[in-house]
Each structure stands twice: as C-alpha cells, then as structure tokens.
Amino acid sequence: MKVAIILNSPVPPVGVVEKDVIFADGAYKHKDLYKNKNVIAVVGDFDTLKYKPEGVPVVSLNEEKDFTDGERAVRYAKEVGADEIIIYGATDGKIDHVLGNIFLLKIAEEIGLKAKIKGEGFTVRLICGKNEFNVNRGKVVSIIPFGDYCVVTDSAGLYYPLNNLTLTNGQTLGLSNKAVSEKISLDVIKGKALIVIYD
C-alpha cells in the first residue's frame, strides 16, 4: 500500500496523487484541499492545530515527547500496512524542521518502507547500492553524501560521470549535475547518499 504523509508547512502541498493519506498535526488545516482522499489518520499532539479533529481516525500524542509528529506518522504508516510512503510538505517552513524531515527517509529505510520526499518541482530519495531513475532530460540531479562520505561509481546518463568518486560532507562536489538522457543510473558502493532530482 502506498501512503502519502502530509506534514505541516506554510504552503499546502500540491500534486498529492495518492488516495490514502496521513496528516501530521497542523497539516490537517489544509484538509479541504484533499476532500477526495481517504484519511487513514491525523497524527499529533495538536499543539499546532489547536484542536483534536473529529470524524476521522486520530493518533494522539503527548506534547512532551522525543520525536516529531512527522516521525510518528511515518511509523504509523508502517503499522497500518504501508510498504511505500511519499512525504509532502517536508521542505517548507523552519530550517530545523526541514533538516529533521530529511531524516525521515532514514527512519523509513530502517523500518522497511520505500520512501521519498516530494517537493514542488523536485524529489529527494535516500539511496545506496545500484539505482536507476527515469528523469527529464536536461534537468538538474544532485548527489549529497548522507553521513561522513559515500563512494559513487558506474553512473550513466549524467553530464558529469561519477566513477569511483568519493563525496564527503565537507564539499559540494555532487551538486548540480545534469541528466543527458531520460534514464540515469549509479551505484553507491559505500555509504549512503541523498539524490535530488528536479522535475
């Protein structure tokens, strides 16, 4: 089952195509934009929304907790049978929350969920091993090490080839590559990387 997780953000996410959705706290204020969706649950301590929703399933959290509403929404998606999640609203708002939301990809990986973050005009994934993606020719593709470093090799379809290339968290070498075909591939043979693909 594929589930959209909608996080609280200043601007309501657009382009949510998934039928099943989980809202995280304040994201539910945009519920009228998603009337045709099946609301699996609204998850949160409701410090942002300021009220507990009625007429939909609710997962209530204590206000004092060691995780975000977004993290609980990811874990709840797994509990209700999701095998893939698409996270919306992760890259808008306060910078500390944006950075924390990126780590939701790691949490999803750890619990066995296929995951990506969908922003307005781009997608972010956490990758390791061999990967292949359909892309729009000419669009920007960036590779960012997730952790201290990663080693990328055997790339295809990119303007700047990535062959036995070590990327470290102290450089910007992997930013702003470009797709030269409608399919790209690469192998992250050591470590993990974030790949950002622009639509």
PDB file of C-alpha atoms in Angstrom:
ATOM      1  CA  MET A   1       0.000   0.000   0.000  1.00  0.00           C
ATOM      2  CA  LYS A   2       1.267   3.460  -0.954  1.00  0.00           C
ATOM      3  CA  VAL A   3       0.513   6.242   1.533  1.00  0.00           C
ATOM      4  CA  ALA A   4       1.015   9.993   1.345  1.00  0.00           C
ATOM      5  CA  ILE A   5       2.206  11.650   4.543  1.00  0.00           C
ATOM      6  CA  ILE A   6       1.358  15.341   4.613  1.00  0.00           C
ATOM      7  CA  LEU A   7       3.439  17.389   7.020  1.00  0.00           C
ATOM      8  CA  ASN A   8       2.621  20.830   8.357  1.00  0.00           C
ATOM      9  CA  SER A   9       4.014  23.549   6.099  1.00  0.00           C
ATOM     10  CA  PRO A  10       3.264  27.232   5.462  1.00  0.00           C
ATOM     11  CA  VAL A  11       2.069  26.444   1.929  1.00  0.00           C
ATOM     12  CA  PRO A  12      -0.227  23.446   1.396  1.00  0.00           C
ATOM     13  CA  PRO A  13       1.488  20.787  -0.725  1.00  0.00           C
ATOM     14  CA  VAL A  14       0.156  20.374  -4.248  1.00  0.00           C
ATOM     15  CA  GLY A  15       0.230  17.363  -6.520  1.00  0.00           C
ATOM     16  CA  VAL A  16      -0.748  14.765  -3.923  1.00  0.00           C
ATOM     17  CA  VAL A  17      -1.899  11.910  -6.147  1.00  0.00           C
ATOM     18  CA  GLU A  18      -2.070   9.100  -3.596  1.00  0.00           C
ATOM     19  CA  LYS A  19      -5.536   8.066  -2.411  1.00  0.00           C
ATOM     20  CA  ASP A  20      -4.564   7.209   1.181  1.00  0.00           C
ATOM     21  CA  VAL A  21      -3.147   9.984   3.368  1.00  0.00           C
ATOM     22  CA  ILE A  22      -1.887  10.539   6.890  1.00  0.00           C
ATOM     23  CA  PHE A  23      -1.832  14.101   8.171  1.00  0.00           C
ATOM     24  CA  ALA A  24       0.705  15.260  10.765  1.00  0.00           C
ATOM     25  CA  ASP A  25      -0.893  17.728  13.202  1.00  0.00           C
ATOM     26  CA  GLY A  26      -1.088  21.204  11.629  1.00  0.00           C
ATOM     27  CA  ALA A  27      -1.196  19.840   8.080  1.00  0.00           C
ATOM     28  CA  TYR A  28      -4.830  18.950   8.723  1.00  0.00           C
ATOM     29  CA  LYS A  29      -5.741  22.631   8.476  1.00  0.00           C
ATOM     30  CA  HIS A  30      -5.498  22.147   4.702  1.00  0.00           C
ATOM     31  CA  LYS A  31      -7.905  19.189   4.733  1.00  0.00           C
ATOM     32  CA  ASP A  32     -10.406  20.899   2.411  1.00  0.00           C
ATOM     33  CA  LEU A  33      -7.848  20.698  -0.401  1.00  0.00           C
ATOM     34  CA  TYR A  34      -7.807  16.906  -0.105  1.00  0.00           C
ATOM     35  CA  LYS A  35     -11.519  16.080   0.142  1.00  0.00           C
ATOM     36  CA  ASN A  36     -11.254  13.137  -2.233  1.00  0.00           C
ATOM     37  CA  LYS A  37      -8.641  11.367  -0.087  1.00  0.00           C
ATOM     38  CA  ASN A  38      -9.015   8.500   2.340  1.00  0.00           C
ATOM     39  CA  VAL A  39      -7.744   9.849   5.656  1.00  0.00           C
ATOM     40  CA  ILE A  40      -6.033   6.971   7.425  1.00  0.00           C
ATOM     41  CA  ALA A  41      -5.311   9.138  10.475  1.00  0.00           C
ATOM     42  CA  VAL A  42      -4.374  12.537  11.795  1.00  0.00           C
ATOM     43  CA  VAL A  43      -1.278  12.103  13.971  1.00  0.00           C
ATOM     44  CA  GLY A  44      -0.089  14.641  16.503  1.00  0.00           C
ATOM     45  CA  ASP A  45      -0.100  16.322  19.867  1.00  0.00           C
ATOM     46  CA  PHE A  46      -2.209  19.076  18.249  1.00  0.00           C
ATOM     47  CA  ASP A  47      -0.155  21.933  19.637  1.00  0.00           C
ATOM     48  CA  THR A  48      -0.174  23.434  16.142  1.00  0.00           C
ATOM     49  CA  LEU A  49      -3.700  22.597  15.007  1.00  0.00           C
ATOM     50  CA  LYS A  50      -5.082  23.690  18.404  1.00  0.00           C
ATOM     51  CA  TYR A  51      -7.921  21.165  18.336  1.00  0.00           C
ATOM     52  CA  LYS A  52      -8.409  17.420  18.026  1.00  0.00           C
ATOM     53  CA  PRO A  53     -10.160  16.512  14.765  1.00  0.00           C
ATOM     54  CA  GLU A  54     -13.490  14.722  14.839  1.00  0.00           C
ATOM     55  CA  GLY A  55     -14.951  12.332  12.315  1.00  0.00           C
ATOM     56  CA  VAL A  56     -11.559  10.921  11.282  1.00  0.00           C
ATOM     57  CA  PRO A  57      -9.173   8.476  12.964  1.00  0.00           C
ATOM     58  CA  VAL A  58      -6.826  10.265  15.368  1.00  0.00           C
ATOM     59  CA  VAL A  59      -3.491   9.167  16.834  1.00  0.00           C
ATOM     60  CA  SER A  60      -3.000  11.396  19.866  1.00  0.00           C
ATOM     61  CA  LEU A  61       0.487  12.089  21.179  1.00  0.00           C
ATOM     62  CA  ASN A  62       1.758  13.702  24.348  1.00  0.00           C
ATOM     63  CA  GLU A  63       3.080  17.215  23.840  1.00  0.00           C
ATOM     64  CA  GLU A  64       6.283  16.270  25.669  1.00  0.00           C
ATOM     65  CA  LYS A  65       7.888  13.566  23.507  1.00  0.00           C
ATOM     66  CA  ASP A  66      11.212  12.553  21.984  1.00  0.00           C
ATOM     67  CA  PHE A  67      10.117  12.561  18.342  1.00  0.00           C
ATOM     68  CA  THR A  68       8.176  14.719  15.911  1.00  0.00           C
ATOM     69  CA  ASP A  69       4.624  14.235  14.747  1.00  0.00           C
ATOM     70  CA  GLY A  70       6.112  13.520  11.314  1.00  0.00           C
ATOM     71  CA  GLU A  71       8.241  10.672  12.641  1.00  0.00           C
ATOM     72  CA  ARG A  72       5.231   9.112  14.345  1.00  0.00           C
ATOM     73  CA  ALA A  73       3.254   9.459  11.111  1.00  0.00           C
ATOM     74  CA  VAL A  74       5.959   7.528   9.245  1.00  0.00           C
ATOM     75  CA  ARG A  75       5.979   4.758  11.820  1.00  0.00           C
ATOM     76  CA  TYR A  76       2.178   4.669  11.898  1.00  0.00           C
ATOM     77  CA  ALA A  77       2.101   4.221   8.113  1.00  0.00           C
ATOM     78  CA  LYS A  78       4.160   1.057   8.566  1.00  0.00           C
ATOM     79  CA  GLU A  79       1.851  -0.145  11.337  1.00  0.00           C
ATOM     80  CA  VAL A  80      -1.230   0.108   9.110  1.00  0.00           C
ATOM     81  CA  GLY A  81       0.372  -1.848   6.268  1.00  0.00           C
ATOM     82  CA  ALA A  82       2.077   0.690   4.031  1.00  0.00           C
ATOM     83  CA  ASP A  83       5.086  -0.519   2.065  1.00  0.00           C
ATOM     84  CA  GLU A  84       5.770   2.836   0.389  1.00  0.00           C
ATOM     85  CA  ILE A  85       5.359   6.437   1.546  1.00  0.00           C
ATOM     86  CA  ILE A  86       5.574   9.776  -0.212  1.00  0.00           C
ATOM     87  CA  ILE A  87       6.226  12.668   2.160  1.00  0.00           C
ATOM     88  CA  TYR A  88       4.823  16.095   1.290  1.00  0.00           C
ATOM     89  CA  GLY A  89       5.462  19.419   2.996  1.00  0.00           C
ATOM     90  CA  ALA A  90       8.879  18.356   4.290  1.00  0.00           C
ATOM     91  CA  THR A  91      10.944  21.093   2.691  1.00  0.00           C
ATOM     92  CA  ASP A  92       8.957  24.195   3.623  1.00  0.00           C
ATOM     93  CA  GLY A  93       8.986  26.053   6.905  1.00  0.00           C
ATOM     94  CA  LYS A  94      11.582  26.290   9.653  1.00  0.00           C
ATOM     95  CA  ILE A  95      15.074  25.120   8.745  1.00  0.00           C
ATOM     96  CA  ASP A  96      15.455  22.852  11.778  1.00  0.00           C
ATOM     97  CA  HIS A  97      12.275  21.039  10.841  1.00  0.00           C
ATOM     98  CA  VAL A  98      13.338  20.808   7.197  1.00  0.00           C
ATOM     99  CA  LEU A  99      16.614  19.165   8.207  1.00  0.00           C
ATOM    100  CA  GLY A 100      14.815  16.845  10.611  1.00  0.00           C
ATOM    101  CA  ASN A 101      12.308  15.912   7.919  1.00  0.00           C
ATOM    102  CA  ILE A 102      15.124  14.755   5.625  1.00  0.00           C
ATOM    103  CA  PHE A 103      15.994  12.182   8.289  1.00  0.00           C
ATOM    104  CA  LEU A 104      12.509  10.712   7.946  1.00  0.00           C
ATOM    105  CA  LEU A 105      13.910   8.973   4.867  1.00  0.00           C
ATOM    106  CA  LYS A 106      16.425   7.155   7.078  1.00  0.00           C
ATOM    107  CA  ILE A 107      13.742   6.224   9.594  1.00  0.00           C
ATOM    108  CA  ALA A 108      11.595   4.846   6.786  1.00  0.00           C
ATOM    109  CA  GLU A 109      14.507   2.793   5.469  1.00  0.00           C
ATOM    110  CA  GLU A 110      15.191   1.346   8.919  1.00  0.00           C
ATOM    111  CA  ILE A 111      11.622   0.072   9.286  1.00  0.00           C
ATOM    112  CA  GLY A 112      11.408  -1.316   5.761  1.00  0.00           C
ATOM    113  CA  LEU A 113       9.466   1.404   3.967  1.00  0.00           C
ATOM    114  CA  LYS A 114      10.269   2.609   0.480  1.00  0.00           C
ATOM    115  CA  ALA A 115      10.203   6.401   0.779  1.00  0.00           C
ATOM    116  CA  LYS A 116      10.731   9.694  -0.986  1.00  0.00           C
ATOM    117  CA  ILE A 117      10.141  13.351  -0.246  1.00  0.00           C
ATOM    118  CA  LYS A 118       8.172  15.208  -2.896  1.00  0.00           C
ATOM    119  CA  GLY A 119       8.679  18.949  -3.057  1.00  0.00           C
ATOM    120  CA  GLU A 120       7.428  21.494  -5.543  1.00  0.00           C
ATOM    121  CA  GLY A 121       9.454  20.599  -8.616  1.00  0.00           C
ATOM    122  CA  PHE A 122      11.815  18.027  -7.118  1.00  0.00           C
ATOM    123  CA  THR A 123      12.076  14.662  -5.386  1.00  0.00           C
ATOM    124  CA  VAL A 124      14.537  13.547  -2.684  1.00  0.00           C
ATOM    125  CA  ARG A 125      15.468   9.927  -2.003  1.00  0.00           C
ATOM    126  CA  LEU A 126      17.981   8.181   0.247  1.00  0.00           C
ATOM    127  CA  ILE A 127      19.934   5.645  -1.787  1.00  0.00           C
ATOM    128  CA  CYS A 128      22.631   3.008  -1.575  1.00  0.00           C
ATOM    129  CA  GLY A 129      23.646   0.245  -3.945  1.00  0.00           C
ATOM    130  CA  LYS A 130      22.562   0.156  -7.593  1.00  0.00           C
ATOM    131  CA  ASN A 131      19.865   2.657  -8.583  1.00  0.00           C
ATOM    132  CA  GLU A 132      18.082   3.620 -11.779  1.00  0.00           C
ATOM    133  CA  PHE A 133      15.651   6.512 -12.272  1.00  0.00           C
ATOM    134  CA  ASN A 134      13.515   7.895 -15.045  1.00  0.00           C
ATOM    135  CA  VAL A 135      14.212  11.621 -15.396  1.00  0.00           C
ATOM    136  CA  ASN A 136      13.535  14.587 -17.641  1.00  0.00           C
ATOM    137  CA  ARG A 137      16.485  15.176 -19.952  1.00  0.00           C
ATOM    138  CA  GLY A 138      18.337  18.391 -19.128  1.00  0.00           C
ATOM    139  CA  LYS A 139      17.157  18.603 -15.526  1.00  0.00           C
ATOM    140  CA  VAL A 140      19.436  19.005 -12.509  1.00  0.00           C
ATOM    141  CA  VAL A 141      20.435  15.980 -10.456  1.00  0.00           C
ATOM    142  CA  SER A 142      22.392  16.383  -7.210  1.00  0.00           C
ATOM    143  CA  ILE A 143      24.098  13.718  -5.106  1.00  0.00           C
ATOM    144  CA  ILE A 144      24.811  14.552  -1.454  1.00  0.00           C
ATOM    145  CA  PRO A 145      26.555  12.201   0.987  1.00  0.00           C
ATOM    146  CA  PHE A 146      24.345  11.121   3.863  1.00  0.00           C
ATOM    147  CA  GLY A 147      26.843  10.811   6.684  1.00  0.00           C
ATOM    148  CA  ASP A 148      30.595  11.318   6.521  1.00  0.00           C
ATOM    149  CA  TYR A 149      31.053  10.174   2.940  1.00  0.00           C
ATOM    150  CA  CYS A 150      29.851   7.992   0.114  1.00  0.00           C
ATOM    151  CA  VAL A 151      31.512   6.447  -2.917  1.00  0.00           C
ATOM    152  CA  VAL A 152      29.648   6.523  -6.221  1.00  0.00           C
ATOM    153  CA  THR A 153      30.576   4.611  -9.369  1.00  0.00           C
ATOM    154  CA  ASP A 154      29.215   3.276 -12.658  1.00  0.00           C
ATOM    155  CA  SER A 155      26.970   6.242 -13.388  1.00  0.00           C
ATOM    156  CA  ALA A 156      25.178   6.597 -16.711  1.00  0.00           C
ATOM    157  CA  GLY A 157      23.039   9.347 -18.168  1.00  0.00           C
ATOM    158  CA  LEU A 158      24.749  12.197 -16.316  1.00  0.00           C
ATOM    159  CA  TYR A 159      26.753  15.033 -17.860  1.00  0.00           C
ATOM    160  CA  TYR A 160      29.489  14.672 -15.233  1.00  0.00           C
ATOM    161  CA  PRO A 161      30.252  10.951 -14.860  1.00  0.00           C
ATOM    162  CA  LEU A 162      30.510   9.605 -11.324  1.00  0.00           C
ATOM    163  CA  ASN A 163      33.106   6.846 -11.408  1.00  0.00           C
ATOM    164  CA  ASN A 164      34.872   5.864  -8.191  1.00  0.00           C
ATOM    165  CA  LEU A 165      34.040   9.316  -6.882  1.00  0.00           C
ATOM    166  CA  THR A 166      34.207   9.891  -3.131  1.00  0.00           C
ATOM    167  CA  LEU A 167      31.856  12.589  -1.871  1.00  0.00           C
ATOM    168  CA  THR A 168      32.398  13.912   1.641  1.00  0.00           C
ATOM    169  CA  ASN A 169      30.222  16.058   3.861  1.00  0.00           C
ATOM    170  CA  GLY A 170      32.769  18.870   3.645  1.00  0.00           C
ATOM    171  CA  GLN A 171      32.365  19.583  -0.054  1.00  0.00           C
ATOM    172  CA  THR A 172      29.743  20.448  -2.655  1.00  0.00           C
ATOM    173  CA  LEU A 173      31.145  18.364  -5.498  1.00  0.00           C
ATOM    174  CA  GLY A 174      27.986  16.351  -6.136  1.00  0.00           C
ATOM    175  CA  LEU A 175      25.667  19.324  -6.618  1.00  0.00           C
ATOM    176  CA  SER A 176      24.086  20.425  -9.906  1.00  0.00           C
ATOM    177  CA  ASN A 177      24.884  17.595 -12.264  1.00  0.00           C
ATOM    178  CA  LYS A 178      22.616  17.258 -15.289  1.00  0.00           C
ATOM    179  CA  ALA A 179      20.656  14.444 -16.889  1.00  0.00           C
ATOM    180  CA  VAL A 180      21.642  13.897 -20.521  1.00  0.00           C
ATOM    181  CA  SER A 181      19.149  11.093 -21.133  1.00  0.00           C
ATOM    182  CA  GLU A 182      15.727  10.084 -19.892  1.00  0.00           C
ATOM    183  CA  LYS A 183      17.194   7.455 -17.598  1.00  0.00           C
ATOM    184  CA  ILE A 184      20.077   7.732 -15.160  1.00  0.00           C
ATOM    185  CA  SER A 185      21.829   5.078 -13.112  1.00  0.00           C
ATOM    186  CA  LEU A 186      24.526   4.990 -10.459  1.00  0.00           C
ATOM    187  CA  ASP A 187      25.921   2.668  -7.836  1.00  0.00           C
ATOM    188  CA  VAL A 188      26.597   3.893  -4.305  1.00  0.00           C
ATOM    189  CA  ILE A 189      29.129   1.234  -3.302  1.00  0.00           C
ATOM    190  CA  LYS A 190      29.997   2.712   0.111  1.00  0.00           C
ATOM    191  CA  GLY A 191      27.852   4.764   2.453  1.00  0.00           C
ATOM    192  CA  LYS A 192      24.533   6.345   1.560  1.00  0.00           C
ATOM    193  CA  ALA A 193      23.554   9.378  -0.459  1.00  0.00           C
ATOM    194  CA  LEU A 194      20.652  11.731  -0.930  1.00  0.00           C
ATOM    195  CA  ILE A 195      19.699  12.138  -4.559  1.00  0.00           C
ATOM    196  CA  VAL A 196      17.722  15.206  -5.550  1.00  0.00           C
ATOM    197  CA  ILE A 197      16.063  15.013  -8.958  1.00  0.00           C
ATOM    198  CA  TYR A 198      14.312  18.060 -10.402  1.00  0.00           C
ATOM    199  CA  ASP A 199      11.144  17.530 -12.422  1.00  0.00           C
TER     200      ASP A 199
END
